[in-house]
Every structure is written in C-alpha cells, then in structure tokens.
mmCIF file with all atom_site columns, C-alpha atoms and ligand atoms in Angstrom:
data_model
loop_
_atom_site.group_PDB
_atom_site.id
_atom_site.type_symbol
_atom_site.label_atom_id
_atom_site.label_alt_id
_atom_site.label_comp_id
_atom_site.label_asym_id
_atom_site.label_entity_id
_atom_site.label_seq_id
_atom_site.pdbx_PDB_ins_code
_atom_site.Cartn_x
_atom_site.Cartn_y
_atom_site.Cartn_z
_atom_site.occupancy
_atom_site.B_iso_or_equiv
_atom_site.pdbx_formal_charge
_atom_site.auth_seq_id
_atom_site.auth_comp_id
_atom_site.auth_asym_id
_atom_site.auth_atom_id
_atom_site.pdbx_PDB_model_num
ATOM   1   C CA . MET A 1 1   ? 20.918  -4.378  -0.801  1.00 0.00 ? 1329 MET A CA 1
ATOM   2   C CA . LYS A 1 2   ? 18.567  -4.926  -3.732  1.00 0.00 ? 1330 LYS A CA 1
ATOM   3   C CA . ILE A 1 3   ? 14.845  -4.539  -3.200  1.00 0.00 ? 1331 ILE A CA 1
ATOM   4   C CA . ASP A 1 4   ? 14.189  -8.249  -3.901  1.00 0.00 ? 1332 ASP A CA 1
ATOM   5   C CA . GLU A 1 5   ? 16.679  -9.209  -1.211  1.00 0.00 ? 1333 GLU A CA 1
ATOM   6   C CA . ILE A 1 6   ? 15.192  -6.687  1.217   1.00 0.00 ? 1334 ILE A CA 1
ATOM   7   C CA . LEU A 1 7   ? 11.710  -8.088  0.709   1.00 0.00 ? 1335 LEU A CA 1
ATOM   8   C CA . GLU A 1 8   ? 12.865  -11.656 1.047   1.00 0.00 ? 1336 GLU A CA 1
ATOM   9   C CA . LYS A 1 9   ? 14.766  -11.015 4.254   1.00 0.00 ? 1337 LYS A CA 1
ATOM   10  C CA . TYR A 1 10  ? 12.583  -8.428  5.971   1.00 0.00 ? 1338 TYR A CA 1
ATOM   11  C CA . ILE A 1 11  ? 9.023   -9.004  4.775   1.00 0.00 ? 1339 ILE A CA 1
ATOM   12  C CA . GLU A 1 12  ? 7.687   -10.042 8.197   1.00 0.00 ? 1340 GLU A CA 1
ATOM   13  C CA . LYS A 1 13  ? 9.263   -7.043  9.915   1.00 0.00 ? 1341 LYS A CA 1
ATOM   14  C CA . ILE A 1 14  ? 7.987   -4.690  7.194   1.00 0.00 ? 1342 ILE A CA 1
ATOM   15  C CA . LYS A 1 15  ? 4.442   -6.042  7.539   1.00 0.00 ? 1343 LYS A CA 1
ATOM   16  C CA . GLN A 1 16  ? 4.572   -5.737  11.314  1.00 0.00 ? 1344 GLN A CA 1
ATOM   17  C CA . GLU A 1 17  ? 5.715   -2.100  11.097  1.00 0.00 ? 1345 GLU A CA 1
ATOM   18  C CA . LEU A 1 18  ? 3.127   -1.214  8.453   1.00 0.00 ? 1346 LEU A CA 1
ATOM   19  C CA . ILE A 1 19  ? 0.320   -2.792  10.473  1.00 0.00 ? 1347 ILE A CA 1
ATOM   20  C CA . PHE A 1 20  ? 1.464   -1.000  13.627  1.00 0.00 ? 1348 PHE A CA 1
ATOM   21  C CA . TYR A 1 21  ? 1.336   2.412   11.959  1.00 0.00 ? 1349 TYR A CA 1
ATOM   22  C CA . ASN A 1 22  ? -1.842  1.585   10.067  1.00 0.00 ? 1350 ASN A CA 1
ATOM   23  C CA . ASN A 1 23  ? -3.606  0.816   13.335  1.00 0.00 ? 1351 ASN A CA 1
ATOM   24  C CA . ASN A 1 24  ? -2.657  4.303   14.507  1.00 0.00 ? 1352 ASN A CA 1
ATOM   25  C CA . SER A 1 25  ? -4.141  6.044   11.475  1.00 0.00 ? 1353 SER A CA 1
ATOM   26  C CA . TYR A 1 26  ? -6.192  9.075   12.476  1.00 0.00 ? 1354 TYR A CA 1
ATOM   27  C CA . SER A 1 27  ? -8.624  9.164   9.581   1.00 0.00 ? 1355 SER A CA 1
ATOM   28  C CA . PRO A 1 28  ? -12.140 9.667   10.952  1.00 0.00 ? 1356 PRO A CA 1
ATOM   29  C CA . TYR A 1 29  ? -13.225 11.650  7.865   1.00 0.00 ? 1357 TYR A CA 1
ATOM   30  C CA . SER A 1 30  ? -11.983 9.551   4.950   1.00 0.00 ? 1358 SER A CA 1
ATOM   31  C CA . LYS A 1 31  ? -11.747 6.255   6.846   1.00 0.00 ? 1359 LYS A CA 1
ATOM   32  C CA . PHE A 1 32  ? -8.818  5.630   4.488   1.00 0.00 ? 1360 PHE A CA 1
ATOM   33  C CA . LYS A 1 33  ? -6.024  4.197   6.618   1.00 0.00 ? 1361 LYS A CA 1
ATOM   34  C CA . VAL A 1 34  ? -2.532  4.680   5.262   1.00 0.00 ? 1362 VAL A CA 1
ATOM   35  C CA . SER A 1 35  ? 0.822   3.776   6.738   1.00 0.00 ? 1363 SER A CA 1
ATOM   36  C CA . SER A 1 36  ? 4.317   4.257   5.470   1.00 0.00 ? 1364 SER A CA 1
ATOM   37  C CA . VAL A 1 37  ? 7.684   3.007   6.655   1.00 0.00 ? 1365 VAL A CA 1
ATOM   38  C CA . LEU A 1 38  ? 11.179  3.993   5.627   1.00 0.00 ? 1366 LEU A CA 1
ATOM   39  C CA . MET A 1 39  ? 13.934  1.427   5.829   1.00 0.00 ? 1367 MET A CA 1
ATOM   40  C CA . ILE A 1 40  ? 17.228  3.105   6.628   1.00 0.00 ? 1368 ILE A CA 1
ATOM   41  C CA . LEU A 1 41  ? 20.667  1.523   6.687   1.00 0.00 ? 1369 LEU A CA 1
ATOM   42  C CA . ASN A 1 42  ? 23.243  2.787   9.148   1.00 0.00 ? 1370 ASN A CA 1
ATOM   43  C CA . ASN A 1 43  ? 26.452  2.655   7.147   1.00 0.00 ? 1371 ASN A CA 1
ATOM   44  C CA . LYS A 1 44  ? 28.680  2.402   10.224  1.00 0.00 ? 1372 LYS A CA 1
ATOM   45  C CA . SER A 1 45  ? 26.919  -0.352  12.123  1.00 0.00 ? 1373 SER A CA 1
ATOM   46  C CA . ASN A 1 46  ? 25.354  -1.974  9.052   1.00 0.00 ? 1374 ASN A CA 1
ATOM   47  C CA . LEU A 1 47  ? 22.099  -2.204  11.014  1.00 0.00 ? 1375 LEU A CA 1
ATOM   48  C CA . VAL A 1 48  ? 18.756  -1.212  9.546   1.00 0.00 ? 1376 VAL A CA 1
ATOM   49  C CA . ASN A 1 49  ? 16.167  1.033   11.091  1.00 0.00 ? 1377 ASN A CA 1
ATOM   50  C CA . PHE A 1 50  ? 12.470  1.123   10.330  1.00 0.00 ? 1378 PHE A CA 1
ATOM   51  C CA . ILE A 1 51  ? 10.777  4.426   10.925  1.00 0.00 ? 1379 ILE A CA 1
ATOM   52  C CA . GLY A 1 52  ? 7.262   5.210   9.885   1.00 0.00 ? 1380 GLY A CA 1
ATOM   53  C CA . GLY A 1 53  ? 4.142   7.241   10.066  1.00 0.00 ? 1381 GLY A CA 1
ATOM   54  C CA . THR A 1 54  ? 0.441   7.268   9.479   1.00 0.00 ? 1382 THR A CA 1
ATOM   55  C CA . ASN A 1 55  ? -1.995  9.702   7.912   1.00 0.00 ? 1383 ASN A CA 1
ATOM   56  C CA . ILE A 1 56  ? -3.340  12.281  10.327  1.00 0.00 ? 1384 ILE A CA 1
ATOM   57  C CA . GLU A 1 57  ? -6.524  14.067  9.352   1.00 0.00 ? 1385 GLU A CA 1
ATOM   58  C CA . ASN A 1 58  ? -8.000  17.260  10.703  1.00 0.00 ? 1386 ASN A CA 1
ATOM   59  C CA . SER A 1 59  ? -11.515 18.667  11.010  1.00 0.00 ? 1387 SER A CA 1
ATOM   60  C CA . SER A 1 60  ? -10.102 21.531  8.959   1.00 0.00 ? 1388 SER A CA 1
ATOM   61  C CA . TYR A 1 61  ? -9.684  19.034  6.107   1.00 0.00 ? 1389 TYR A CA 1
ATOM   62  C CA . GLY A 1 62  ? -6.861  20.810  4.293   1.00 0.00 ? 1390 GLY A CA 1
ATOM   63  C CA . LEU A 1 63  ? -4.561  20.388  7.269   1.00 0.00 ? 1391 LEU A CA 1
ATOM   64  C CA . THR A 1 64  ? -4.519  16.633  6.845   1.00 0.00 ? 1392 THR A CA 1
ATOM   65  C CA . ILE A 1 65  ? -1.092  15.104  6.323   1.00 0.00 ? 1393 ILE A CA 1
ATOM   66  C CA . CYS A 1 66  ? -0.258  11.910  4.459   1.00 0.00 ? 1394 CYS A CA 1
ATOM   67  C CA . ALA A 1 67  ? 1.467   8.923   6.011   1.00 0.00 ? 1395 ALA A CA 1
ATOM   68  C CA . GLU A 1 68  ? 4.510   9.187   3.712   1.00 0.00 ? 1396 GLU A CA 1
ATOM   69  C CA . ARG A 1 69  ? 5.267   12.721  4.782   1.00 0.00 ? 1397 ARG A CA 1
ATOM   70  C CA . VAL A 1 70  ? 4.898   11.805  8.446   1.00 0.00 ? 1398 VAL A CA 1
ATOM   71  C CA . ALA A 1 71  ? 7.348   8.924   7.911   1.00 0.00 ? 1399 ALA A CA 1
ATOM   72  C CA . VAL A 1 72  ? 9.864   11.190  6.165   1.00 0.00 ? 1400 VAL A CA 1
ATOM   73  C CA . PHE A 1 73  ? 9.534   13.904  8.815   1.00 0.00 ? 1401 PHE A CA 1
ATOM   74  C CA . ASN A 1 74  ? 9.857   11.309  11.567  1.00 0.00 ? 1402 ASN A CA 1
ATOM   75  C CA . ALA A 1 75  ? 13.117  10.049  10.039  1.00 0.00 ? 1403 ALA A CA 1
ATOM   76  C CA . VAL A 1 76  ? 14.528  13.554  9.628   1.00 0.00 ? 1404 VAL A CA 1
ATOM   77  C CA . SER A 1 77  ? 13.454  14.510  13.162  1.00 0.00 ? 1405 SER A CA 1
ATOM   78  C CA . ASN A 1 78  ? 15.354  11.506  14.466  1.00 0.00 ? 1406 ASN A CA 1
ATOM   79  C CA . GLY A 1 79  ? 18.560  12.535  12.713  1.00 0.00 ? 1407 GLY A CA 1
ATOM   80  C CA . LEU A 1 80  ? 18.156  9.853   10.078  1.00 0.00 ? 1408 LEU A CA 1
ATOM   81  C CA . ILE A 1 81  ? 18.434  12.089  7.049   1.00 0.00 ? 1409 ILE A CA 1
ATOM   82  C CA . ASN A 1 82  ? 19.763  10.345  3.933   1.00 0.00 ? 1410 ASN A CA 1
ATOM   83  C CA . ASN A 1 83  ? 23.515  11.075  3.928   1.00 0.00 ? 1411 ASN A CA 1
ATOM   84  C CA . TYR A 1 84  ? 26.874  9.263   4.212   1.00 0.00 ? 1412 TYR A CA 1
ATOM   85  C CA . ASN A 1 85  ? 25.879  7.869   7.631   1.00 0.00 ? 1413 ASN A CA 1
ATOM   86  C CA . ASN A 1 86  ? 22.403  6.720   6.706   1.00 0.00 ? 1414 ASN A CA 1
ATOM   87  C CA . LYS A 1 87  ? 21.079  5.364   3.462   1.00 0.00 ? 1415 LYS A CA 1
ATOM   88  C CA . TRP A 1 88  ? 17.370  5.342   2.747   1.00 0.00 ? 1416 TRP A CA 1
ATOM   89  C CA . LEU A 1 89  ? 16.970  1.896   1.190   1.00 0.00 ? 1417 LEU A CA 1
ATOM   90  C CA . SER A 1 90  ? 13.267  1.746   0.543   1.00 0.00 ? 1418 SER A CA 1
ATOM   91  C CA . LEU A 1 91  ? 9.919   3.297   1.338   1.00 0.00 ? 1419 LEU A CA 1
ATOM   92  C CA . PHE A 1 92  ? 6.950   1.053   2.044   1.00 0.00 ? 1420 PHE A CA 1
ATOM   93  C CA . LEU A 1 93  ? 3.350   2.031   1.782   1.00 0.00 ? 1421 LEU A CA 1
ATOM   94  C CA . TYR A 1 94  ? 0.296   0.124   2.946   1.00 0.00 ? 1422 TYR A CA 1
ATOM   95  C CA . VAL A 1 95  ? -3.378  0.781   2.398   1.00 0.00 ? 1423 VAL A CA 1
ATOM   96  C CA . PRO A 1 96  ? -5.717  -2.104  3.236   1.00 0.00 ? 1424 PRO A CA 1
ATOM   97  C CA . VAL A 1 97  ? -7.790  -1.880  0.040   1.00 0.00 ? 1425 VAL A CA 1
ATOM   98  C CA . LYS A 1 98  ? -7.698  -4.103  -3.023  1.00 0.00 ? 1426 LYS A CA 1
ATOM   99  C CA . GLU A 1 99  ? -5.964  -1.532  -5.241  1.00 0.00 ? 1427 GLU A CA 1
ATOM   100 C CA . PHE A 1 100 ? -2.310  -0.532  -5.108  1.00 0.00 ? 1428 PHE A CA 1
ATOM   101 C CA . VAL A 1 101 ? -2.223  3.063   -3.876  1.00 0.00 ? 1429 VAL A CA 1
ATOM   102 C CA . PRO A 1 102 ? 0.837   5.066   -4.963  1.00 0.00 ? 1430 PRO A CA 1
ATOM   103 C CA . PRO A 1 103 ? 2.060   8.144   -3.078  1.00 0.00 ? 1431 PRO A CA 1
ATOM   104 C CA . CYS A 1 104 ? 0.380   11.457  -3.872  1.00 0.00 ? 1432 CYS A CA 1
ATOM   105 C CA . GLY A 1 105 ? 2.224   14.188  -5.759  1.00 0.00 ? 1433 GLY A CA 1
ATOM   106 C CA . ALA A 1 106 ? 2.930   16.277  -2.675  1.00 0.00 ? 1434 ALA A CA 1
ATOM   107 C CA . CYS A 1 107 ? 4.590   13.298  -0.994  1.00 0.00 ? 1435 CYS A CA 1
ATOM   108 C CA . ARG A 1 108 ? 6.662   12.548  -4.101  1.00 0.00 ? 1436 ARG A CA 1
ATOM   109 C CA . GLN A 1 109 ? 7.975   16.103  -3.931  1.00 0.00 ? 1437 GLN A CA 1
ATOM   110 C CA . VAL A 1 110 ? 8.805   15.790  -0.223  1.00 0.00 ? 1438 VAL A CA 1
ATOM   111 C CA . ILE A 1 111 ? 10.548  12.430  -0.674  1.00 0.00 ? 1439 ILE A CA 1
ATOM   112 C CA . SER A 1 112 ? 12.557  13.885  -3.575  1.00 0.00 ? 1440 SER A CA 1
ATOM   113 C CA . GLU A 1 113 ? 14.003  16.544  -1.274  1.00 0.00 ? 1441 GLU A CA 1
ATOM   114 C CA . PHE A 1 114 ? 16.013  13.796  0.418   1.00 0.00 ? 1442 PHE A CA 1
ATOM   115 C CA . VAL A 1 115 ? 16.632  11.061  -2.177  1.00 0.00 ? 1443 VAL A CA 1
ATOM   116 C CA . LYS A 1 116 ? 17.184  11.179  -5.929  1.00 0.00 ? 1444 LYS A CA 1
ATOM   117 C CA . ASP A 1 117 ? 15.669  7.758   -6.325  1.00 0.00 ? 1445 ASP A CA 1
ATOM   118 C CA . ILE A 1 118 ? 14.230  5.108   -4.021  1.00 0.00 ? 1446 ILE A CA 1
ATOM   119 C CA . PRO A 1 119 ? 12.103  2.022   -4.515  1.00 0.00 ? 1447 PRO A CA 1
ATOM   120 C CA . ILE A 1 120 ? 8.582   2.598   -3.231  1.00 0.00 ? 1448 ILE A CA 1
ATOM   121 C CA . VAL A 1 121 ? 6.904   -0.687  -2.412  1.00 0.00 ? 1449 VAL A CA 1
ATOM   122 C CA . VAL A 1 122 ? 3.151   -0.392  -2.283  1.00 0.00 ? 1450 VAL A CA 1
ATOM   123 C CA . PHE A 1 123 ? 1.183   -3.094  -0.465  1.00 0.00 ? 1451 PHE A CA 1
ATOM   124 C CA . ASN A 1 124 ? -2.527  -3.733  -0.822  1.00 0.00 ? 1452 ASN A CA 1
ATOM   125 C CA . LYS A 1 125 ? -4.890  -5.375  1.652   1.00 0.00 ? 1453 LYS A CA 1
ATOM   126 C CA . GLU A 1 126 ? -3.652  -8.879  0.816   1.00 0.00 ? 1454 GLU A CA 1
ATOM   127 C CA . PHE A 1 127 ? -0.052  -7.736  1.172   1.00 0.00 ? 1455 PHE A CA 1
ATOM   128 C CA . GLU A 1 128 ? 0.513   -8.219  -2.521  1.00 0.00 ? 1456 GLU A CA 1
ATOM   129 C CA . PHE A 1 129 ? 2.871   -5.544  -3.735  1.00 0.00 ? 1457 PHE A CA 1
ATOM   130 C CA . LYS A 1 130 ? 3.946   -3.362  -6.615  1.00 0.00 ? 1458 LYS A CA 1
ATOM   131 C CA . ILE A 1 131 ? 7.271   -1.591  -6.816  1.00 0.00 ? 1459 ILE A CA 1
ATOM   132 C CA . TYR A 1 132 ? 7.580   1.930   -8.149  1.00 0.00 ? 1460 TYR A CA 1
ATOM   133 C CA . TYR A 1 133 ? 10.797  3.913   -8.439  1.00 0.00 ? 1461 TYR A CA 1
ATOM   134 C CA . LEU A 1 134 ? 10.622  7.555   -7.474  1.00 0.00 ? 1462 LEU A CA 1
ATOM   135 C CA . SER A 1 135 ? 12.678  8.481   -10.551 1.00 0.00 ? 1463 SER A CA 1
ATOM   136 C CA . GLU A 1 136 ? 10.009  6.881   -12.768 1.00 0.00 ? 1464 GLU A CA 1
ATOM   137 C CA . ILE A 1 137 ? 6.929   8.297   -11.129 1.00 0.00 ? 1465 ILE A CA 1
ATOM   138 C CA . PHE A 1 138 ? 8.363   11.755  -10.422 1.00 0.00 ? 1466 PHE A CA 1
ATOM   139 C CA . LYS A 1 139 ? 10.295  13.331  -13.241 1.00 0.00 ? 1467 LYS A CA 1
ATOM   140 C CA . GLU A 1 140 ? 11.343  16.952  -13.766 1.00 0.00 ? 1468 GLU A CA 1
ATOM   141 C CA . VAL A 1 141 ? 11.884  17.617  -10.094 1.00 0.00 ? 1469 VAL A CA 1
ATOM   142 C CA . PHE A 1 142 ? 11.855  21.032  -8.502  1.00 0.00 ? 1470 PHE A CA 1
ATOM   143 C CA . GLY A 1 143 ? 14.817  20.897  -6.157  1.00 0.00 ? 1471 GLY A CA 1
ATOM   144 C CA . PRO A 1 144 ? 17.221  22.999  -4.118  1.00 0.00 ? 1472 PRO A CA 1
ATOM   145 C CA . SER A 1 145 ? 19.492  23.721  -7.108  1.00 0.00 ? 1473 SER A CA 1
ATOM   146 C CA . PHE A 1 146 ? 16.970  26.286  -8.372  1.00 0.00 ? 1474 PHE A CA 1
ATOM   147 C CA . LEU A 1 147 ? 17.307  28.318  -5.191  1.00 0.00 ? 1475 LEU A CA 1
ATOM   148 C CA . LYS A 1 148 ? 21.025  29.128  -5.504  1.00 0.00 ? 1476 LYS A CA 1
HETATM 149 N N1 . THU B 2 .   ? -3.234  9.801   2.010   1.00 0.00 ? 2654 THU B N1 1
HETATM 150 C C1 . THU B 2 .   ? -1.992  9.385   2.419   1.00 0.00 ? 2654 THU B C1 1
HETATM 151 O O1 . THU B 2 .   ? -1.745  9.225   3.622   1.00 0.00 ? 2654 THU B O1 1
HETATM 152 N N2 . THU B 2 .   ? -1.049  9.176   1.471   1.00 0.00 ? 2654 THU B N2 1
HETATM 153 C C2 . THU B 2 .   ? -1.246  9.316   0.122   1.00 0.00 ? 2654 THU B C2 1
HETATM 154 O O2 . THU B 2 .   ? -0.310  9.187   -0.644  1.00 0.00 ? 2654 THU B O2 1
HETATM 155 C C3 . THU B 2 .   ? -2.576  9.643   -0.379  1.00 0.00 ? 2654 THU B C3 1
HETATM 156 C C4 . THU B 2 .   ? -3.580  10.043  0.636   1.00 0.00 ? 2654 THU B C4 1
HETATM 157 C C5 . THU B 2 .   ? -4.264  10.038  3.045   1.00 0.00 ? 2654 THU B C5 1
HETATM 158 C C6 . THU B 2 .   ? -4.630  11.466  3.252   1.00 0.00 ? 2654 THU B C6 1
HETATM 159 C C7 . THU B 2 .   ? -6.042  11.350  3.794   1.00 0.00 ? 2654 THU B C7 1
HETATM 160 O O3 . THU B 2 .   ? -5.996  11.145  5.188   1.00 0.00 ? 2654 THU B O3 1
HETATM 161 C C8 . THU B 2 .   ? -6.586  10.089  3.156   1.00 0.00 ? 2654 THU B C8 1
HETATM 162 O O4 . THU B 2 .   ? -5.453  9.386   2.653   1.00 0.00 ? 2654 THU B O4 1
HETATM 163 C C9 . THU B 2 .   ? -7.555  10.338  2.005   1.00 0.00 ? 2654 THU B C9 1
HETATM 164 O O5 . THU B 2 .   ? -7.043  11.225  1.085   1.00 0.00 ? 2654 THU B O5 1
#
C-alpha cells in the first residue's frame, strides 16, 4: 500500500490514535507533547495494526524517552517486529505545534534497526502533514552488519 493510499483510507484512524497517545504524553518539564504511531500490516490476515507511544520525561532529564522509540519498543514487545509476518508500513508523528517536527537522531537510529526505509508522516497542530523517508533523512547507517 502506497503512503497516499494509506492516508486517504486511514486518516481518521491515524488521527484518533495520535490524539490518544498525545493525550497521554508525560511531559511536565518541556510541555512538548509528542505521539507516534506505527502502522503494521499482518501479511497473513491482511489486517493492519496501529501501535503507538508517547514521550515520557523524567525528573532526571536525561532519562526522558521520545514517543517514536516508545512506539517502536511497544511494537517489538508485542511481537510485531518487521519481518515476513508483519510489515511496518508507515510511522506517524504528531506534535501539536505549527511547525513540522521530524524525529530526533536517536530515534532515526532506533527505527533503522528494524526497517531499511519507511515513510515518516509528520503532522502539525492543524493535522497538515509532511512526509519524510527514513532513507533520505538518515544516511550512512550504523547497523548490525558491523558487529559480525
Ligand atoms: N521528543 C520526542 O518525543 N520525539 C522527538 O523526536 C523529539 C523530542 C520529546 C522528548 C522530550 O520529552 C520533548 O520532546 C522535548 O525534547
């Protein structure tokens, strides 16, 4: 499924999921609420799954974790790793500000552990969006091949 098709067919569901996770943001220090949702296709059933996360801050600031990493870890924890059974179709990101906020470098690295490339659809406050491809915004990847 192409990203245009995905957005056309699932936009209401995507918004609903992003708003749900955004409302759960634990960000008392930055007050910067982020949510992220992965859309995953089950190749056997042909059904899609939406699994997400929010940013979770800590009074020991450096222990804060971004929404994208929580979404990825949530998917992996639920057995939805990207493989022949499940295909990660797209990652959505929502920050209710006027700018389009792309994923931070650490999250790009974590996403790249599981997918070579994926469209990352970034929504602003008005639910306007911009599409980035991981392969464009994260080149020269450090990956598992170096550890052999
Ligand atoms: N944050 C994310 O959740 N994702 C990003 O890609 C960038 C930053 C969070 C971390 C922190 O809670 C707040 O935004 C401000 O940095």
